[in-house]
Amino acid sequence: MTVTIVGSQLGDEGKGALVDLWGGNADIVVRYQGGDNAGHTVVEGGEEYKLSLVPSGAIRGKVGVLGNGCVVNPRTLFDELDTLRDRGLDPDVRVARRAHVIMPYHRVLDGIEEEAKSDDDLEAGTTGRGIGPTYEDKVGRRGIRVGDLLDPDVLRDRLEYVVPQKRAVVEDVFGMEAGEEFDIDALHEEFADIGRRLDAEDMTVNAGDFLGTELDDGANLLFEGAQGTSIDIDHGIYPYVTSSNPTAGGASTGTGVGPTVVGQGEVVGIVKAYLSRVGTGPLPTELDGEDEDLADYIREKGGEFGTVTGRPRRIGWLDVPMLRHAARASGFTGIAVNHLDVLAGLDEVKVGDAYDLNGERLETMPATTERWAECEPILKEFEPWPEVDWAAVADEGYDALPDAARTYLDYLSDEVGAPIYAVGVGPDRAETIELVDPFERDA
Ligand code: IMP
């Protein structure tokens, strides 16, 4: 069966903790979208590993797959694999031959375009990893796929077509100088070498066939979504979005496993008990102005600084219309709520229960970001819950949570129409209270 983990908000919901918890029952952990913009920290055997591309399950001895929906920077991939091997691990990572390759020029173009957009405040605040420009080339049918690296002649043909165009964009559109990242021979030499290494290590797969065969043989697959619903290219706050589909549909198109198979499995939405945002764009429930101190407090307590970029994250109250939207877009069968401990001991706990848009009450997000920016949150206040010994609570289970915290969780579950599968009350693996293991719910 499959379990798909989806971010319900703007990324950084703590998906890794659940991938960790449930990955134990998985045979294969699969990423279906994104690239090395997805920072995650995994602690195993007292050691901390910071990854941005390799699926976290690979550290736990699972097969990790980067599906065709991913964009792969082979430099990052091999850096991360080499680091893990230097530290005594033996990660088994397979890469879809249909996945697209992030080339050095994509990163350059990411930076240039963000800079150009910043004049009009339209930059997305990207991670600068070349994600958008790579997906752009994929859709524009001028991308380079992992499979192309395996054949030096094909690789040369692709580079000879695309690189002059990229060079022209830099020079003629942006009036800048194109550097070594735009040198066809140098690119060919490096990336044909990468192809030889991928081949020698037998790392490339036809993802749909590989995963389908494993499923037929009874394997459990965990689809590890990166980022979150509100920065989904289709369902997010365009243009302040990433360029892929973190929503559950991406688990099918991004792996070659059919939607009926994904849909027969479990789809778990991961929710952070408040909101954080790395990047630009509106945020109706943002704690700013008079609430800046509260935001600072939550930011520090929750460690809300970007894993990839180190940027401080913007903080807000939970945005419930955003969660209703996420639940609909992905069809959640359950939710996991993280960071409940971070809100403990506050004088007040609020959520954005709905929006007021020019006098009209909205229960879900409007489809344009401009209208979203005009939404005033209709706040609902909850009784705050006290600081308690969270490790002891995690040990005892759900019923040991403070009453007020359970009221908050019941409300959330009702609003998104899905039961609570897990609650995170601290950063350690042992501090996640598990109510349901989705792999045990196979019909
Ligand atoms: P990109 O994915 O680097 O193109 O960035 C596009 C938008 O997605 C920016 O607002 C980023 O801050 C945001 N973003 C990308 N990856 C993550 C993530 O893993 N967590 C949170 N935000 C992200």
PDB file of C-alpha atoms and ligand atoms in Angstrom, residues 10-13 15 37-39 110 114 123-133 226-228 231 239-244 276-280 308-309 311 313, ligand 1:
ATOM      1  CA  LEU A  10       3.420  26.744   3.412  1.00  0.00           C
ATOM      2  CA  GLY A  11       6.075  24.075   3.922  1.00  0.00           C
ATOM      3  CA  ASP A  12       8.070  23.416   7.081  1.00  0.00           C
ATOM      4  CA  GLU A  13       5.153  21.714   8.845  1.00  0.00           C
ATOM      5  CA  LYS A  15       6.741  16.426   7.742  1.00  0.00           C
ATOM      6  CA  ASN A  37      14.949  23.199  -1.882  1.00  0.00           C
ATOM      7  CA  ALA A  38      13.510  20.779   0.696  1.00  0.00           C
ATOM      8  CA  GLY A  39      15.663  20.984   3.791  1.00  0.00           C
ATOM      9  CA  ASP A 110      16.969  31.677 -10.573  1.00  0.00           C
ATOM     10  CA  GLU A 114      14.444  36.983  -8.567  1.00  0.00           C
ATOM     11  CA  GLU A 123      10.046  37.873  -6.221  1.00  0.00           C
ATOM     12  CA  ALA A 124       8.993  34.582  -4.616  1.00  0.00           C
ATOM     13  CA  GLY A 125      11.916  34.590  -2.194  1.00  0.00           C
ATOM     14  CA  THR A 126      13.145  31.345  -3.749  1.00  0.00           C
ATOM     15  CA  THR A 127      15.767  29.110  -2.222  1.00  0.00           C
ATOM     16  CA  GLY A 128      18.012  29.983  -5.167  1.00  0.00           C
ATOM     17  CA  ARG A 129      18.470  26.327  -6.084  1.00  0.00           C
ATOM     18  CA  GLY A 130      17.343  26.693  -9.699  1.00  0.00           C
ATOM     19  CA  ILE A 131      14.055  24.872  -9.066  1.00  0.00           C
ATOM     20  CA  GLY A 132      11.759  27.173 -11.068  1.00  0.00           C
ATOM     21  CA  PRO A 133      14.015  27.524 -14.120  1.00  0.00           C
ATOM     22  CA  ALA A 226       8.066  18.376   0.137  1.00  0.00           C
ATOM     23  CA  GLN A 227       6.957  22.020   0.630  1.00  0.00           C
ATOM     24  CA  GLY A 228       3.220  22.550   1.173  1.00  0.00           C
ATOM     25  CA  ILE A 231       3.034  26.977  -2.281  1.00  0.00           C
ATOM     26  CA  PRO A 239       3.215  33.625  -8.000  1.00  0.00           C
ATOM     27  CA  TYR A 240       4.733  33.235  -4.511  1.00  0.00           C
ATOM     28  CA  VAL A 241       4.920  29.492  -4.986  1.00  0.00           C
ATOM     29  CA  THR A 242       7.320  26.715  -5.777  1.00  0.00           C
ATOM     30  CA  SER A 243       7.153  25.209  -9.256  1.00  0.00           C
ATOM     31  CA  SER A 244       5.822  21.731  -8.486  1.00  0.00           C
ATOM     32  CA  SER A 276       5.266  29.931   9.342  1.00  0.00           C
ATOM     33  CA  ARG A 277       6.384  31.270   6.028  1.00  0.00           C
ATOM     34  CA  VAL A 278       9.791  31.535   4.460  1.00  0.00           C
ATOM     35  CA  GLY A 279       9.437  33.757   1.447  1.00  0.00           C
ATOM     36  CA  THR A 280       7.383  36.674   0.316  1.00  0.00           C
ATOM     37  CA  VAL A 308      18.185  25.377   3.517  1.00  0.00           C
ATOM     38  CA  THR A 309      18.679  29.133   3.723  1.00  0.00           C
ATOM     39  CA  ARG A 311      16.285  32.739   6.905  1.00  0.00           C
ATOM     40  CA  ARG A 313      10.500  32.527   9.059  1.00  0.00           C
TER      41      ARG A 313
HETATM   42  P1  IMP B   1      11.809  27.619  -4.857  1.00  0.00           P
HETATM   43  O1  IMP B   1      11.132  26.323  -4.516  1.00  0.00           O
HETATM   44  O2  IMP B   1      13.246  27.671  -4.436  1.00  0.00           O
HETATM   45  O3  IMP B   1      11.606  27.989  -6.290  1.00  0.00           O
HETATM   46  O4  IMP B   1      11.086  28.764  -4.015  1.00  0.00           O
HETATM   47  C1  IMP B   1       9.749  29.166  -4.287  1.00  0.00           C
HETATM   48  C2  IMP B   1       8.992  29.487  -3.007  1.00  0.00           C
HETATM   49  O5  IMP B   1       8.828  28.283  -2.257  1.00  0.00           O
HETATM   50  C3  IMP B   1       9.729  30.446  -2.062  1.00  0.00           C
HETATM   51  O6  IMP B   1       8.753  31.254  -1.411  1.00  0.00           O
HETATM   52  C4  IMP B   1      10.419  29.533  -1.085  1.00  0.00           C
HETATM   53  O7  IMP B   1      10.672  30.182   0.135  1.00  0.00           O
HETATM   54  C5  IMP B   1       9.372  28.436  -0.946  1.00  0.00           C
HETATM   55  N1  IMP B   1       9.959  27.147  -0.562  1.00  0.00           N
HETATM   56  C6  IMP B   1      10.664  26.290  -1.336  1.00  0.00           C
HETATM   57  N2  IMP B   1      11.018  25.203  -0.644  1.00  0.00           N
HETATM   58  C7  IMP B   1      10.516  25.346   0.589  1.00  0.00           C
HETATM   59  C8  IMP B   1      10.512  24.514   1.742  1.00  0.00           C
HETATM   60  O8  IMP B   1      11.052  23.400   1.779  1.00  0.00           O
HETATM   61  N3  IMP B   1       9.870  25.029   2.832  1.00  0.00           N
HETATM   62  C9  IMP B   1       9.234  26.229   2.833  1.00  0.00           C
HETATM   63  N4  IMP B   1       9.205  27.026   1.769  1.00  0.00           N
HETATM   64  C10 IMP B   1       9.835  26.588   0.655  1.00  0.00           C
END
